[in-house]
Amino acid sequence: MTTFIRHRGDYTWEDVRLLAYKEEQGTHFKQVTRQVLSAGSPDLFAELRYFEVAAGGHSTLERHEHVHLVVIGRGAGHCLVGDEVFAVKALDAVIIPSLTWHQFRATGTEPLGFFCVVARERDRPRLPTEEDLKVLRADPAIEAFIRV
Amino acid sequence: MTTFIRHRGDYTWEDVRLLAYKEEQGTHFKQVTRQVLSAGSPDLFAELRYFEVAAGGHSTLERHEHVHLVVIGRGAGHCLVGDEVFAVKALDAVIIPSLTWHQFRATGTEPLGFFCVVARERDRPRLPTEEDLKVLRADPAIEAFIRV
């Protein structure tokens, strides 16, 4: 079990792999990296990850049963949670409730980095269907925001 | 349920109460505050808290069954985890395993602030007995570090 995970600068950590955001390929996300800070301690009740969205990039628009506890670590951007779009910046916290559509975008000229805690046992994310997208796009603010 | 918790500056958050570190009084900690960022979402699997230790202060030397996922948010200091003392600074992560003695100290001239995630359902912390302290103090580095 790893107990100390040293930040080595520039939002990377010693002995933590810099990974692609998702194992599968896709066009539903753009310019996102993932680091599992708790990877050396896989038996915990939760995982601690750090994601970074490059300027202009976005995470997947998705939802799932499990919740996210997020603390913005770096930069600024916007996120959709349910039917609201929030401007987020370093040190803001975001809680993504169960089965709630969400997406993070680095909307400015800087990357958006965030820590995200999830339960170890969790369901797989689900992408929106055409019908889901129709409902989401009925709100002009959401239509303007989402990237799929 | 609260989904967005805005940092309003200086490591305080909108609609989040700045609390004493522990409800009970004690001499086993010094100059520590607590903010429960997830207090508006009490039904999650976990809680997200932010603790801040003023320069010269320390958290309680304690252990418990539940684990901590910690990300240092501000400043620098040291922490004991088990039988090791680590120098910690902003953006380092620390995992406190089950039943492991731990203590955070703001050993320099700046406060030490950290985010700490715990399971919602958890046991109460236990303080060291005289016998525990004897074992801990057998290691000179631990003896020099701990505050009780």
Coordinates of C-alpha atoms in Angstrom, one line a residue:
Chain A
M1 CA 0.0 0.0 0.0
T2 CA 1.3 3.4 -1.0
T3 CA 0.8 6.1 1.7
F4 CA 2.6 9.1 0.3
I5 CA 2.2 10.3 -3.2
R6 CA 4.6 13.1 -3.9
H7 CA 3.7 15.9 -6.3
R8 CA 6.7 16.3 -8.5
G9 CA 5.6 19.5 -10.2
D10 CA 3.3 20.4 -13.1
Y11 CA 0.5 18.3 -11.8
T12 CA 2.2 15.0 -12.1
W13 CA 3.0 12.6 -9.2
E14 CA 5.9 10.3 -8.5
D15 CA 5.2 6.7 -9.5
V16 CA 1.8 7.6 -10.9
R17 CA 1.2 6.8 -14.6
L18 CA -0.2 9.5 -16.9
L19 CA -3.0 7.7 -18.7
A20 CA -5.4 8.3 -21.4
Y21 CA -8.7 9.5 -20.0
K22 CA -10.6 6.4 -21.1
E23 CA -9.3 3.0 -22.3
E24 CA -11.6 3.0 -25.2
Q25 CA -11.2 5.5 -28.1
G26 CA -13.9 7.9 -28.8
T27 CA -14.9 11.3 -30.2
H28 CA -17.1 12.1 -27.1
F29 CA -14.1 13.5 -25.2
K30 CA -11.1 15.6 -26.2
Q31 CA -7.7 16.2 -24.7
V32 CA -8.1 14.7 -21.3
T33 CA -5.6 12.9 -19.2
R34 CA -6.1 10.7 -16.1
Q35 CA -3.8 9.9 -13.1
V36 CA -4.9 7.4 -10.4
L37 CA -3.2 8.8 -7.3
S38 CA -4.5 5.9 -5.2
A39 CA -3.4 3.2 -7.7
G40 CA -0.8 1.9 -5.2
S41 CA -3.6 1.3 -2.7
P42 CA -6.2 -0.6 -4.7
D43 CA -8.2 -2.0 -1.7
L44 CA -9.6 1.2 -0.4
F45 CA -13.3 2.1 -0.3
A46 CA -12.6 4.8 -2.9
E47 CA -10.2 5.9 -5.6
L48 CA -8.5 9.3 -5.8
R49 CA -7.9 10.4 -9.4
Y50 CA -6.7 13.6 -11.0
F51 CA -8.0 14.5 -14.5
E52 CA -6.7 17.3 -16.7
V53 CA -8.6 18.8 -19.6
A54 CA -6.4 20.8 -22.0
A55 CA -7.6 24.2 -23.1
G56 CA -10.4 23.7 -25.5
G57 CA -11.0 20.1 -24.4
H58 CA -13.8 18.4 -22.6
S59 CA -14.7 15.3 -20.7
T60 CA -17.4 12.9 -21.8
L61 CA -21.0 13.9 -21.3
E62 CA -22.2 11.0 -19.3
R63 CA -24.1 9.8 -16.2
H64 CA -24.0 6.8 -13.8
E65 CA -25.2 5.5 -10.5
H66 CA -22.0 6.4 -8.7
V67 CA -21.3 9.9 -7.4
H68 CA -18.3 12.1 -7.9
L69 CA -16.6 14.3 -5.3
V70 CA -14.6 16.8 -7.2
V71 CA -12.2 19.5 -6.1
I72 CA -10.8 21.8 -8.9
G73 CA -7.0 21.7 -8.6
R74 CA -5.9 23.9 -11.4
G75 CA -7.1 26.5 -13.9
A76 CA -10.7 27.3 -14.7
G77 CA -13.5 26.2 -17.0
H78 CA -17.2 25.2 -16.9
C79 CA -19.1 22.2 -15.9
L80 CA -22.6 20.9 -16.5
V81 CA -24.2 19.2 -13.6
G82 CA -27.8 18.2 -14.3
D83 CA -29.4 21.2 -15.9
E84 CA -27.0 23.8 -14.6
V85 CA -23.7 25.1 -16.1
F86 CA -21.2 26.4 -13.5
A87 CA -18.1 28.5 -14.0
V88 CA -15.4 26.6 -12.0
K89 CA -12.0 27.6 -10.8
A90 CA -9.2 26.2 -8.6
L91 CA -10.5 25.2 -5.1
D92 CA -14.1 25.1 -6.0
A93 CA -15.8 21.8 -5.2
V94 CA -18.4 20.0 -7.2
I95 CA -20.6 17.1 -6.2
I96 CA -22.0 15.1 -9.1
P97 CA -25.1 13.2 -7.8
S98 CA -26.2 9.8 -8.9
L99 CA -27.6 9.5 -12.5
T100 CA -26.9 13.2 -13.3
W101 CA -25.6 14.3 -16.6
H102 CA -22.2 16.0 -16.3
Q103 CA -19.4 17.3 -18.4
F104 CA -16.3 19.4 -17.7
R105 CA -14.9 21.8 -20.3
A106 CA -11.7 23.9 -20.3
T107 CA -13.4 26.8 -21.9
G108 CA -10.6 29.3 -21.5
T109 CA -7.0 29.5 -22.4
E110 CA -5.7 27.3 -19.5
P111 CA -6.1 23.7 -18.6
L112 CA -8.8 22.6 -16.2
G113 CA -7.4 20.1 -13.7
F114 CA -9.5 18.4 -11.0
F115 CA -9.3 15.7 -8.3
C116 CA -12.2 13.3 -8.4
V117 CA -13.0 10.7 -5.8
V118 CA -15.3 7.7 -6.6
A119 CA -16.3 4.6 -4.8
R120 CA -14.1 1.6 -5.7
E121 CA -17.2 -0.5 -6.6
R122 CA -19.1 1.4 -9.2
D123 CA -21.1 1.1 -12.4
R124 CA -19.9 2.0 -15.9
P125 CA -20.7 5.5 -17.3
R126 CA -23.6 5.7 -19.8
L127 CA -23.6 8.0 -22.8
P128 CA -26.7 9.9 -23.8
T129 CA -29.0 8.3 -26.3
E130 CA -30.5 10.4 -29.1
E131 CA -33.6 10.8 -27.0
D132 CA -31.6 11.9 -24.0
L133 CA -29.8 14.5 -26.2
K134 CA -33.2 15.8 -27.4
V135 CA -34.3 16.4 -23.8
L136 CA -31.0 18.0 -22.9
R137 CA -31.0 20.3 -26.0
A138 CA -34.4 21.6 -25.2
D139 CA -32.6 23.9 -22.8
P140 CA -30.7 26.5 -24.9
A141 CA -27.9 26.9 -22.3
I142 CA -27.3 23.2 -22.2
E143 CA -27.5 22.9 -26.0
A144 CA -24.8 25.6 -26.3
F145 CA -22.6 24.0 -23.7
I146 CA -22.5 20.3 -24.4
R147 CA -20.0 18.5 -26.7
V148 CA -20.8 15.0 -27.9
Chain B
M1 CA -28.3 18.3 -2.3
T2 CA -25.6 20.8 -3.0
T3 CA -23.7 20.3 -6.2
F4 CA -21.5 23.4 -6.5
I5 CA -19.4 24.6 -3.5
R6 CA -17.8 27.9 -4.5
H7 CA -14.4 28.8 -3.0
R8 CA -14.8 32.4 -1.9
G9 CA -11.1 33.0 -1.3
D10 CA -8.7 32.3 1.5
Y11 CA -9.7 28.7 1.8
T12 CA -13.3 29.2 2.8
W13 CA -16.3 28.2 0.8
E14 CA -19.8 29.7 0.4
D15 CA -22.4 28.3 2.7
V16 CA -19.8 26.1 4.5
R17 CA -19.4 26.6 8.2
L18 CA -16.0 27.1 9.6
L19 CA -15.9 24.7 12.6
A20 CA -13.7 23.7 15.4
Y21 CA -11.6 20.7 14.5
K22 CA -13.4 18.4 17.1
E23 CA -16.6 18.9 19.0
E24 CA -15.0 17.9 22.2
Q25 CA -12.3 20.1 23.8
G26 CA -8.8 18.7 24.3
T27 CA -5.2 19.4 24.5
H28 CA -4.3 16.7 22.0
F29 CA -4.7 19.1 19.1
K30 CA -3.9 22.7 18.5
Q31 CA -5.1 25.4 16.1
V32 CA -7.0 23.3 13.7
T33 CA -10.2 24.2 11.8
R34 CA -12.6 22.0 9.9
Q35 CA -15.0 22.7 7.0
V36 CA -17.3 20.0 5.7
L37 CA -17.6 20.9 2.0
S38 CA -20.1 18.1 1.4
A39 CA -22.3 19.0 4.3
G40 CA -25.1 20.0 1.9
S41 CA -25.1 16.4 0.5
P42 CA -25.2 14.2 3.6
D43 CA -26.3 11.0 1.9
L44 CA -23.2 10.3 -0.2
F45 CA -20.9 7.3 0.3
A46 CA -18.2 9.7 1.5
E47 CA -17.6 13.1 3.0
L48 CA -15.3 15.8 1.7
R49 CA -13.7 18.0 4.4
Y50 CA -11.0 20.6 4.5
F51 CA -8.8 21.0 7.5
E52 CA -6.4 23.8 8.2
V53 CA -3.7 23.6 10.8
A54 CA -2.2 27.0 11.7
A55 CA 1.5 27.5 11.8
G56 CA 2.8 25.7 14.9
G57 CA -0.4 23.6 15.3
H58 CA -1.1 19.9 15.0
S59 CA -4.0 17.5 14.5
T60 CA -4.7 14.8 16.9
L61 CA -2.4 11.8 17.0
E62 CA -5.0 9.0 16.5
R63 CA -5.9 5.9 14.5
H64 CA -9.2 4.2 13.5
E65 CA -10.6 1.6 11.2
H66 CA -11.6 4.0 8.4
V67 CA -9.1 5.3 5.9
H68 CA -8.3 8.9 4.9
L69 CA -7.7 10.1 1.3
V70 CA -5.8 13.3 1.7
V71 CA -4.7 16.0 -0.8
I72 CA -2.6 18.8 0.6
G73 CA -4.3 22.1 -0.5
R74 CA -2.1 24.7 1.0
G75 CA 1.2 25.4 2.6
A76 CA 3.5 22.8 3.9
G77 CA 4.3 20.8 7.0
H78 CA 4.9 17.2 8.1
C79 CA 2.8 14.2 8.8
L80 CA 3.3 10.9 10.6
V81 CA 1.8 7.9 8.9
G82 CA 2.5 4.7 10.7
D83 CA 6.2 4.8 11.5
E84 CA 7.2 7.3 8.9
V85 CA 7.3 11.1 9.0
F86 CA 6.8 12.8 5.6
A87 CA 7.5 16.4 4.6
V88 CA 4.3 17.4 2.8
K89 CA 3.4 20.4 0.6
A90 CA 0.5 21.5 -1.6
L91 CA -0.6 18.9 -4.1
D92 CA 1.0 16.0 -2.4
A93 CA -1.5 13.2 -1.6
V94 CA -1.4 11.0 1.5
I95 CA -3.3 7.8 2.2
I96 CA -3.8 6.9 5.8
P97 CA -4.5 3.1 6.0
S98 CA -6.7 1.5 8.5
L99 CA -5.6 1.4 12.1
T100 CA -2.5 3.5 11.4
W101 CA -1.3 6.2 13.7
H102 CA -1.2 9.6 12.0
Q103 CA -0.7 13.2 12.9
F104 CA -0.4 16.4 10.8
R105 CA 1.7 19.3 11.9
A106 CA 2.2 22.7 10.4
T107 CA 5.9 22.7 11.2
G108 CA 6.9 25.9 9.3
T109 CA 5.7 29.5 9.3
E110 CA 2.7 28.9 7.1
P111 CA -0.6 27.0 7.7
L112 CA -1.1 23.5 6.4
G113 CA -4.4 23.0 4.7
F114 CA -5.6 19.6 3.4
F115 CA -8.7 18.0 1.8
C116 CA -9.6 14.8 3.5
V117 CA -12.2 12.3 2.2
V118 CA -13.7 9.6 4.5
A119 CA -16.4 7.1 4.2
R120 CA -19.7 8.4 5.6
E121 CA -20.1 5.3 7.9
R122 CA -17.0 5.2 10.0
D123 CA -15.7 4.4 13.5
R124 CA -14.6 7.0 16.0
P125 CA -10.9 7.9 16.3
R126 CA -8.9 6.3 19.1
L127 CA -6.2 8.1 21.0
P128 CA -3.0 6.3 22.0
T129 CA -2.8 4.7 25.4
E130 CA 0.3 5.0 27.5
E131 CA 1.4 1.7 26.2
D132 CA 0.8 2.8 22.6
L133 CA 2.9 5.9 23.3
K134 CA 5.7 3.8 24.8
V135 CA 5.9 1.8 21.6
L136 CA 5.7 4.9 19.3
R137 CA 8.4 6.7 21.3
A138 CA 10.8 3.8 21.0
D139 CA 11.5 5.3 17.5
P140 CA 13.5 8.5 18.1
A141 CA 12.1 10.2 14.9
I142 CA 8.6 9.5 16.1
E143 CA 9.3 10.6 19.6
A144 CA 10.7 13.9 18.3
F145 CA 7.7 14.4 16.0
I146 CA 4.5 13.6 17.9
R147 CA 2.5 16.0 20.0
V148 CA 0.0 14.7 22.5

